[in-house]
PDB file of C-alpha atoms and ligand atoms in Angstrom:
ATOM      1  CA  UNK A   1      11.642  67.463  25.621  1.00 65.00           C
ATOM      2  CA  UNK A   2      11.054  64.920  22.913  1.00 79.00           C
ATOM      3  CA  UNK A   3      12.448  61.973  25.471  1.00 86.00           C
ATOM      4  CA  UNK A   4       9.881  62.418  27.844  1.00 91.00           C
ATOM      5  CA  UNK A   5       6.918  62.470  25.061  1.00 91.00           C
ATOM      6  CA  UNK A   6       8.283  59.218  24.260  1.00 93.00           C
ATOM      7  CA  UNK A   7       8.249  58.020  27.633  1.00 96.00           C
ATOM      8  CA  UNK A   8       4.622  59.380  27.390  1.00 95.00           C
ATOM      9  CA  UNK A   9       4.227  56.723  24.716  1.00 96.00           C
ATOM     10  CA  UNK A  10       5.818  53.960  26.858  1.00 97.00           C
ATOM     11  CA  UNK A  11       3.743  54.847  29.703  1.00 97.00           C
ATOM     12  CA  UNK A  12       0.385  54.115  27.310  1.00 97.00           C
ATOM     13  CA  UNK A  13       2.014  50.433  26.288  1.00 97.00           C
ATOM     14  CA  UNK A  14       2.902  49.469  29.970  1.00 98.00           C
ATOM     15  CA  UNK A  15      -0.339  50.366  30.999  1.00 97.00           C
ATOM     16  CA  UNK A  16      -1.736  48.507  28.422  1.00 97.00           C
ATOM     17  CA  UNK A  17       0.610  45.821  29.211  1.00 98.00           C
ATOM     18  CA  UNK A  18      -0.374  45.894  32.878  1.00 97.00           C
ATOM     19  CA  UNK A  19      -3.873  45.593  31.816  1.00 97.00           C
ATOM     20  CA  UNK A  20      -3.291  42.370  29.988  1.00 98.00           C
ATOM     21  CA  UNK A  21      -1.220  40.938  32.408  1.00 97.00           C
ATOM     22  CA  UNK A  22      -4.174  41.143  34.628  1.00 97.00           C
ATOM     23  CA  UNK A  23      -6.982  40.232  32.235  1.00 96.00           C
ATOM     24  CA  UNK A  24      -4.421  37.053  31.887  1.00 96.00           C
ATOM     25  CA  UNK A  25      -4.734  36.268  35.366  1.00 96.00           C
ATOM     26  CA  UNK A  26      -7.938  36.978  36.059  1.00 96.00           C
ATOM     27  CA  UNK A  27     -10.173  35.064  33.478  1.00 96.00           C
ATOM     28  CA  UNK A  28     -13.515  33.784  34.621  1.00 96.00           C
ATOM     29  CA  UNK A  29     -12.463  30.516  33.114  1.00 97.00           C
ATOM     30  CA  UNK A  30      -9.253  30.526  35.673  1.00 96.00           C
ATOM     31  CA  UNK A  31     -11.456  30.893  38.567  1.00 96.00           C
ATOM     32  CA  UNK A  32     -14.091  27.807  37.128  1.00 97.00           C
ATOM     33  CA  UNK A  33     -11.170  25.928  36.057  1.00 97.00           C
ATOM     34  CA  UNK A  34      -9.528  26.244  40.053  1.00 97.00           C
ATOM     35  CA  UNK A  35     -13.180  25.091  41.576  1.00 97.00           C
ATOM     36  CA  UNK A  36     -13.778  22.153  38.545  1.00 98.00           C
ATOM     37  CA  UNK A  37     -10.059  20.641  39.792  1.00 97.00           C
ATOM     38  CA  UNK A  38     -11.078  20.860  43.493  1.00 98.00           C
ATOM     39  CA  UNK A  39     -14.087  19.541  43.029  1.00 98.00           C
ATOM     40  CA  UNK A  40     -12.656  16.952  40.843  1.00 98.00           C
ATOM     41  CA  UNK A  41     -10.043  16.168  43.472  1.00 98.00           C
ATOM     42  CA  UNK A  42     -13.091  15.533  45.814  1.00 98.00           C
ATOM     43  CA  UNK A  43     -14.945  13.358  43.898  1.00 98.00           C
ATOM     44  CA  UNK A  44     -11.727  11.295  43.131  1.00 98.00           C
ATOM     45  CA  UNK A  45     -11.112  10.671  47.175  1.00 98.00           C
ATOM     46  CA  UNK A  46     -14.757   9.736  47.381  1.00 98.00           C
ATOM     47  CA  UNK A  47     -14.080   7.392  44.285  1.00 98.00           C
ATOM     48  CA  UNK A  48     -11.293   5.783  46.228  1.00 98.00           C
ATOM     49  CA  UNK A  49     -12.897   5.261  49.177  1.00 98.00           C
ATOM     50  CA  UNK A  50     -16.256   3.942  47.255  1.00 98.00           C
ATOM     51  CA  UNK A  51     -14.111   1.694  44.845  1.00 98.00           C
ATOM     52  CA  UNK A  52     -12.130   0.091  48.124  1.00 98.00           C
ATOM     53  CA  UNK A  53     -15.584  -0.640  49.855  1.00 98.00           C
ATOM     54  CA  UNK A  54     -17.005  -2.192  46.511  1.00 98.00           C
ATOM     55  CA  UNK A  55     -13.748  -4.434  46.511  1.00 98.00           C
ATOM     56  CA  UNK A  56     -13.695  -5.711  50.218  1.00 98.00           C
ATOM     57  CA  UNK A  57     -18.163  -6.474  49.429  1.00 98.00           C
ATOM     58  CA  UNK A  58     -16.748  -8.115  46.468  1.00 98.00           C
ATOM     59  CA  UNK A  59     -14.270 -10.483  48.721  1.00 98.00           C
ATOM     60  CA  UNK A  60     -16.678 -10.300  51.639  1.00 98.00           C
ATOM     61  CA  UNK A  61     -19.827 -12.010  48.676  1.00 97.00           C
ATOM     62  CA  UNK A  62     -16.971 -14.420  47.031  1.00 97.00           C
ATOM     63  CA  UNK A  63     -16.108 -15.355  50.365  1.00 98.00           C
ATOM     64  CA  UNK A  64     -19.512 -16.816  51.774  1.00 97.00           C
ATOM     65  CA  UNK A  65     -20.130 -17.313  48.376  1.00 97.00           C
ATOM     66  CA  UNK A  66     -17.713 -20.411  48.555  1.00 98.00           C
ATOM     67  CA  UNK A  67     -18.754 -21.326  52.181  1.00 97.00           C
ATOM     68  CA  UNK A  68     -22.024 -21.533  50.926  1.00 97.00           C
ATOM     69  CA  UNK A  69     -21.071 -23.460  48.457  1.00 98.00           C
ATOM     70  CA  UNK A  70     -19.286 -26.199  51.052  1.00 98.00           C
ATOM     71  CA  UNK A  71     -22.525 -26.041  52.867  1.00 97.00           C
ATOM     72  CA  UNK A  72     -24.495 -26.966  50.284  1.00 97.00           C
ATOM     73  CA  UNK A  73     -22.188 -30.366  48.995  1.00 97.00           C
ATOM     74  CA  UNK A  74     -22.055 -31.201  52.682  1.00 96.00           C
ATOM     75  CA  UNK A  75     -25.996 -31.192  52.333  1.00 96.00           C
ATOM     76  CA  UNK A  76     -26.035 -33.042  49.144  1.00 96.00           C
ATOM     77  CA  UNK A  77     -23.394 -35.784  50.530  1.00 96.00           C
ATOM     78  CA  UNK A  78     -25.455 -36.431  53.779  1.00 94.00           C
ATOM     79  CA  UNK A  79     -28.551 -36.747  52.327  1.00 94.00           C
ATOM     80  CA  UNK A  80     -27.373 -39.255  49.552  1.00 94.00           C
ATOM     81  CA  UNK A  81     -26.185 -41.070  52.646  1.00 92.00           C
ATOM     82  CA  UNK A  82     -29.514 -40.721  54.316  1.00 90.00           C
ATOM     83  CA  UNK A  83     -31.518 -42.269  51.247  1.00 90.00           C
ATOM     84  CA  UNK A  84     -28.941 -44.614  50.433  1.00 90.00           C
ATOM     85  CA  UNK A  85     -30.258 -46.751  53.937  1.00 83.00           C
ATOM     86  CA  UNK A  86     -28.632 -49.512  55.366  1.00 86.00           C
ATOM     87  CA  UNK A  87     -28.366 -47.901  58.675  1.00 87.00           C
ATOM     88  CA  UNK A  88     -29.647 -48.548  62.458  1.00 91.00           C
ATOM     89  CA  UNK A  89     -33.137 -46.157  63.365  1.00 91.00           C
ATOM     90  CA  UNK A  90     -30.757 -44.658  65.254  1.00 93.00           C
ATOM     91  CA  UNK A  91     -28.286 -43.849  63.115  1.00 92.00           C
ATOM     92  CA  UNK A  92     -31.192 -43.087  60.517  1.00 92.00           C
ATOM     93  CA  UNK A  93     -32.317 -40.596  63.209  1.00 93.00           C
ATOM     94  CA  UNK A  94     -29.266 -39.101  63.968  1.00 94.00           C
ATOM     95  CA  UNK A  95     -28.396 -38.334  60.114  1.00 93.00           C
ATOM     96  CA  UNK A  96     -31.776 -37.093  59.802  1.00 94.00           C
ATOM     97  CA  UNK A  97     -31.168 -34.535  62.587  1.00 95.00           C
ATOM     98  CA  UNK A  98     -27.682 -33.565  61.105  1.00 95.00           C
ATOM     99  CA  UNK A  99     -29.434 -32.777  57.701  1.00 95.00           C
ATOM    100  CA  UNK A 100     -32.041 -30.237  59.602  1.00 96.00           C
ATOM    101  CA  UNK A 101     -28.810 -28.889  60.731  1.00 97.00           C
ATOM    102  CA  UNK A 102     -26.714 -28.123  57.644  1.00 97.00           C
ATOM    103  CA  UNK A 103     -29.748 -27.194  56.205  1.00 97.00           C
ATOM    104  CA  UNK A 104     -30.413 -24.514  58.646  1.00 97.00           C
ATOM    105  CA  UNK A 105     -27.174 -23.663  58.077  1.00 97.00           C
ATOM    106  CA  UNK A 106     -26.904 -23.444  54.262  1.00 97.00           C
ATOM    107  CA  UNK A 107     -30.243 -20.843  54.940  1.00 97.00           C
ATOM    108  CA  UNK A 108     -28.216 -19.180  56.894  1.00 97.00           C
ATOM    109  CA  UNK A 109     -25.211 -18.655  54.505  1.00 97.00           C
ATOM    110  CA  UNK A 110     -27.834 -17.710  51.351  1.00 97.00           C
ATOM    111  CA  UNK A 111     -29.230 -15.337  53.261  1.00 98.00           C
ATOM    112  CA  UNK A 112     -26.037 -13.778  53.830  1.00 97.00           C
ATOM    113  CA  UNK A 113     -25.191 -14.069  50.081  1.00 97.00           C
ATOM    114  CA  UNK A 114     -28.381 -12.430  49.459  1.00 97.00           C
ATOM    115  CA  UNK A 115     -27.815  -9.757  51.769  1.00 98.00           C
ATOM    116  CA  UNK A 116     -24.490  -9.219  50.390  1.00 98.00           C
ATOM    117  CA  UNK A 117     -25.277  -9.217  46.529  1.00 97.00           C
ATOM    118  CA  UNK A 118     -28.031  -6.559  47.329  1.00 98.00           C
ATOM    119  CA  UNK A 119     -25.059  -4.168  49.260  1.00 98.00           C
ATOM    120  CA  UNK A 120     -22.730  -5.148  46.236  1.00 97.00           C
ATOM    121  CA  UNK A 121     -25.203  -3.726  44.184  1.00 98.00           C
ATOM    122  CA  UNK A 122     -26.020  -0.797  45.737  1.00 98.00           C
ATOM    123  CA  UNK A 123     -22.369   0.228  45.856  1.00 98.00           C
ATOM    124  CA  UNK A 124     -21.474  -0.990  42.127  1.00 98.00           C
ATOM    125  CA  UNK A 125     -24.530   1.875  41.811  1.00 98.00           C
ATOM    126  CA  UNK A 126     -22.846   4.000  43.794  1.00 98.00           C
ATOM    127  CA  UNK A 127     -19.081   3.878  42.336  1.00 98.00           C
ATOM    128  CA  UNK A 128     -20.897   3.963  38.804  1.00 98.00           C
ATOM    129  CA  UNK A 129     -22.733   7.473  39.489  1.00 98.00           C
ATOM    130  CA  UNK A 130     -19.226   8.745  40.996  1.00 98.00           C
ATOM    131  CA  UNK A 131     -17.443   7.466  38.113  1.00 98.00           C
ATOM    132  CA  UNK A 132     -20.017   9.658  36.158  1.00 98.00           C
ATOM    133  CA  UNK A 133     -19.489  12.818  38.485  1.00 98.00           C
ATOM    134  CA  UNK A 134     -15.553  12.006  37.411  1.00 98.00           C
ATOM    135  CA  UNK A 135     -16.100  12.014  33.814  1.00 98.00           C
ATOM    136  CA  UNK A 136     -18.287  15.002  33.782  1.00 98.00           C
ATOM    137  CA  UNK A 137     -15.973  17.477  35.857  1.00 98.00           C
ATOM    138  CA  UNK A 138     -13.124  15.893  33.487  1.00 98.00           C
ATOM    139  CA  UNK A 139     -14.623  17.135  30.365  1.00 98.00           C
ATOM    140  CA  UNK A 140     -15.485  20.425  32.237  1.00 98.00           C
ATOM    141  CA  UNK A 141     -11.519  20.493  32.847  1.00 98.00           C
ATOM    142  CA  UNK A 142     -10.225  19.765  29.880  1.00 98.00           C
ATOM    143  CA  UNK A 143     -12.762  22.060  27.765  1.00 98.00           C
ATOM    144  CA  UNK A 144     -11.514  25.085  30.176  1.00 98.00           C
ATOM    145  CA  UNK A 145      -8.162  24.012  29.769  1.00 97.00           C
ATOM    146  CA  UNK A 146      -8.536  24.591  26.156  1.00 98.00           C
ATOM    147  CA  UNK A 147     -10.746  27.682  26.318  1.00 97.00           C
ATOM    148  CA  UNK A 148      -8.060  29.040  28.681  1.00 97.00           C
ATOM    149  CA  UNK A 149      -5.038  28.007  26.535  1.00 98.00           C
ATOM    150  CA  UNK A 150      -7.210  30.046  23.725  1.00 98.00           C
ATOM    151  CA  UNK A 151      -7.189  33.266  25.223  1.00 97.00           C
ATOM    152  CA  UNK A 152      -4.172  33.158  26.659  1.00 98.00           C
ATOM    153  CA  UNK A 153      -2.524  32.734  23.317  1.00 98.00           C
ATOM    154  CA  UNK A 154      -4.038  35.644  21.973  1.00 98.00           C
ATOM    155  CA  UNK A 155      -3.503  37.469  25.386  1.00 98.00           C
ATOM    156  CA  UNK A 156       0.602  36.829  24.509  1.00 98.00           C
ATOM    157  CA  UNK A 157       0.460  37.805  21.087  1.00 98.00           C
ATOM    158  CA  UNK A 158      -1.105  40.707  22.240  1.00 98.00           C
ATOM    159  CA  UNK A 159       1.360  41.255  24.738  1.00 98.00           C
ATOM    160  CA  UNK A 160       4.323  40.328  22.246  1.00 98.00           C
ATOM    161  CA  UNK A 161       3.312  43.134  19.992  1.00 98.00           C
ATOM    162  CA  UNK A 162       2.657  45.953  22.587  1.00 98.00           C
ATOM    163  CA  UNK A 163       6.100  44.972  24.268  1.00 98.00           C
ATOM    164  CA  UNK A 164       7.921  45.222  20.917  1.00 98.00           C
ATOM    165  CA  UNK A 165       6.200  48.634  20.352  1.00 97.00           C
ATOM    166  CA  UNK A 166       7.396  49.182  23.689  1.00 97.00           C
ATOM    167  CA  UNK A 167      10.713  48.356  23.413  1.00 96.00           C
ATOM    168  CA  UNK A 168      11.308  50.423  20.268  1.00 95.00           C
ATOM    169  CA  UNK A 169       9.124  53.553  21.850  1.00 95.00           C
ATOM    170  CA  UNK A 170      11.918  53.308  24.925  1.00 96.00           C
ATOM    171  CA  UNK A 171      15.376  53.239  22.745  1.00 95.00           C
ATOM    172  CA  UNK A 172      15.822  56.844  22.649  1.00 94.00           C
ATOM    173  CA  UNK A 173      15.355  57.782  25.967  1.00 95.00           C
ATOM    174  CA  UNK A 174      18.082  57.921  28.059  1.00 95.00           C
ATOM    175  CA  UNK A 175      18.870  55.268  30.614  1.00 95.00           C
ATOM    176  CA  UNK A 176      18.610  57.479  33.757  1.00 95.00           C
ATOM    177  CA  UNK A 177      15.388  58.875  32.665  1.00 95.00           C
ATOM    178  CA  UNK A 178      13.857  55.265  32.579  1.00 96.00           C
ATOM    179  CA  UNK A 179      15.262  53.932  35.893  1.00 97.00           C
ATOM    180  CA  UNK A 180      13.213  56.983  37.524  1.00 97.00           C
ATOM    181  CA  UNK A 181       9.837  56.747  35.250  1.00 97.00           C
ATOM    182  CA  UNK A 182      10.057  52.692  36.441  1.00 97.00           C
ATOM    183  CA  UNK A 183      11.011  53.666  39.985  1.00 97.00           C
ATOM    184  CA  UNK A 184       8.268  56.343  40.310  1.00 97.00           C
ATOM    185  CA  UNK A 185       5.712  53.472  38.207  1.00 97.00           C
ATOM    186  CA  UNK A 186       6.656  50.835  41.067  1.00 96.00           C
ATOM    187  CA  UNK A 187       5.631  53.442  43.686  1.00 96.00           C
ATOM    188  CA  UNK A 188       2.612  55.181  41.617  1.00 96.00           C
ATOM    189  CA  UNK A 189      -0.101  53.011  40.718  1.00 95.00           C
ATOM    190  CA  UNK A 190       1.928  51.753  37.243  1.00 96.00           C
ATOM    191  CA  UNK A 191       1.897  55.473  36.261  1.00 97.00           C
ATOM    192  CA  UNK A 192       5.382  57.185  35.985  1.00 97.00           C
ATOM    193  CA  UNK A 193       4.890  59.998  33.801  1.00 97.00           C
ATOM    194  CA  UNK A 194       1.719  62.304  32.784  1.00 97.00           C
ATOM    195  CA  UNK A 195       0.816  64.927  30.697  1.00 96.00           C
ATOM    196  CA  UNK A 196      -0.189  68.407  31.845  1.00 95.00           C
ATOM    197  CA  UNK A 197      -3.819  69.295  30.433  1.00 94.00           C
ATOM    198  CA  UNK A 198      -5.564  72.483  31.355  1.00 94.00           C
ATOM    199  CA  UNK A 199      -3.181  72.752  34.023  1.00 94.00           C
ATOM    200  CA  UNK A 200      -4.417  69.907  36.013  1.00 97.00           C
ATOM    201  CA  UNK A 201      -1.590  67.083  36.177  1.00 97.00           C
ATOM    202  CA  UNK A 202      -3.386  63.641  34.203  1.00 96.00           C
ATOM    203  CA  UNK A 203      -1.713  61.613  37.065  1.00 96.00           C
ATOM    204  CA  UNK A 204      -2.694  62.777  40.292  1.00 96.00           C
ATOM    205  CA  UNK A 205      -5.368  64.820  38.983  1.00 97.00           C
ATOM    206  CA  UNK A 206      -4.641  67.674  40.910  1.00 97.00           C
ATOM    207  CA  UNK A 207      -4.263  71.769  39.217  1.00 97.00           C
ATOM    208  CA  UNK A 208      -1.594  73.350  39.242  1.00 97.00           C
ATOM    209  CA  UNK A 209      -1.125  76.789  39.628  1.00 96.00           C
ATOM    210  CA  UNK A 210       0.341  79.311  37.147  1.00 95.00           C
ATOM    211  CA  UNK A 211       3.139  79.889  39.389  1.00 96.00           C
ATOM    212  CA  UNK A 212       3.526  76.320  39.649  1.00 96.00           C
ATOM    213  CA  UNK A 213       3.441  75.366  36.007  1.00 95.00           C
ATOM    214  CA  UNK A 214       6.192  77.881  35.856  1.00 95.00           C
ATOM    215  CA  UNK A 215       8.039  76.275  38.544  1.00 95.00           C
ATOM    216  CA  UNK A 216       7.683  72.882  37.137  1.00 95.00           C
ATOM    217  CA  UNK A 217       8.977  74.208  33.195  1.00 92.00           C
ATOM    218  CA  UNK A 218      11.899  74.915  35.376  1.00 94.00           C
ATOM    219  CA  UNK A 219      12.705  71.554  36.516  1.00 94.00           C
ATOM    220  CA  UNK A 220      15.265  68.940  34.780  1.00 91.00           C
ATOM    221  CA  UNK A 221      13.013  67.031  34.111  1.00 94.00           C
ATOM    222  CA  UNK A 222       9.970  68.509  35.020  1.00 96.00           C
ATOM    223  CA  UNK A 223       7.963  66.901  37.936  1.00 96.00           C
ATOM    224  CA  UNK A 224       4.450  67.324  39.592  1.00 97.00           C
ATOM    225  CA  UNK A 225       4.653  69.080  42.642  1.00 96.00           C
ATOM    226  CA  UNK A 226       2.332  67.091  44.210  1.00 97.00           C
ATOM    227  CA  UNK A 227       2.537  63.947  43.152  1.00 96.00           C
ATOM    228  CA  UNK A 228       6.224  64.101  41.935  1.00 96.00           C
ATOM    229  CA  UNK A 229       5.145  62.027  38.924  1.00 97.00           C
ATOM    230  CA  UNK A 230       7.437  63.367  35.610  1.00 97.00           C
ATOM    231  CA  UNK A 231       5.052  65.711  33.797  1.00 96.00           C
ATOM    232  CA  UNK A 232       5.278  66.783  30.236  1.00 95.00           C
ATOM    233  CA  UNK A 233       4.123  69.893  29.745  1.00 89.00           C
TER     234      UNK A 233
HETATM  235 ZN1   ZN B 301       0.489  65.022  39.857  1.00 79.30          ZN
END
């Protein structure tokens, strides 16, 4: 039966075609590129959370910043008052207590500006090595993207070939024939049809016995009898 030799044929191209089809979807790279993007995804939450703490330490430090900054003209305007004289001992003594005051104060408010600076730059450190973790696992992304684009372009062409070969290996055999190869290929392990080699059937692997063999030259078309796979014999 020349149709089922060429079914034979089709059955080597869809198994090859099955074969790519899974090499496609199982790269390496695929399974690198799936952890870089989670990880990536990771490290940008962290970013986010590290950038919005950098920006309130930012307004936190411009903050007392400024109040230090009020602090330290009210210092500058009650002293000049001080030294400019004119006034009662008592007064004199009173001003002279209000400057200890606002200069406790303004030590106060530097050391909080100090304090703050050092946290602003421990997170500016902080966002900067995250930033660095970003642009690394980028790269890593993008170079897989392209390795994977790569292969998958040849993987098509590949596939674009064997499917043409395919297509013109199935044309002459009749319709009915090929809804029962793809039925019994669904069912099967991919494997439809099989040849019949030393009497053992190449899809199920099983012998068959003289008897058998003459059982199955019998059959339209002829079928394994175990596996019921179409056998060319
Ligand atoms: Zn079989």
């Amino acid at each position: 039966m020349p149709a089922l030799a060429d079914l034979l044929d089709v059955q080597e191209l869809d198994l090859q075609l099955d074969r790519l089809r899974h090499e496609r979807q199982s790269l390496p790279e695929l399974d690198r590129y799936k952890k870089v993007a989670n990880d990536l995804s990771k490290v940008e939450k962290r970013l986010e959370k590290e950038g919005a703490e950098l920006r309130q330490l930012e307004l936190d430090t411009d903050k007392a910043d400024g109040e230090l900054t009020i602090v330290e003209s009210h210092l500058e305007e009650t002293e000049k008052r001080l030294f400019s004289g004119g006034m009662s001992a008592r007064e004199t003594e009173n001003m002279r207590a209000q400057v200890d005051q606002i200069r406790t104060q303004k030590g106060t408010a530097e050391e909080l500006v100090l304090g703050l600076l050092e946290k602003l730059d421990t997170s500016r450190d902080i966002v900067k090595t995250t930033e660095g973790e970003q642009a690394t696992l980028n790269q890593e992304k993008e170079s897989l993207e392209s390795q994977i684009k790569g292969i998958w372009k040849r993987i098509d062409a590949e596939m674009e070939r064997k499917q043409q070969r395919r297509d013109e290996a199935v044309a002459p055999v009749p319709a009915d024939l090929v809804e029962l190869y793809d039925k019994l290929r669904q069912s099967k392990e991919g494997v439809g049809i099989a040849a019949l080699a030393n009497g053992v059937c190449g899809g199920c692997r099983l012998s068959l016995s003289a008897l058998e063999r003459s059982e199955v030259a019998e059959m339209d078309p002829p079928r394994c009898v175990h596996c019921r796979r179409l056998l060319v014999v």
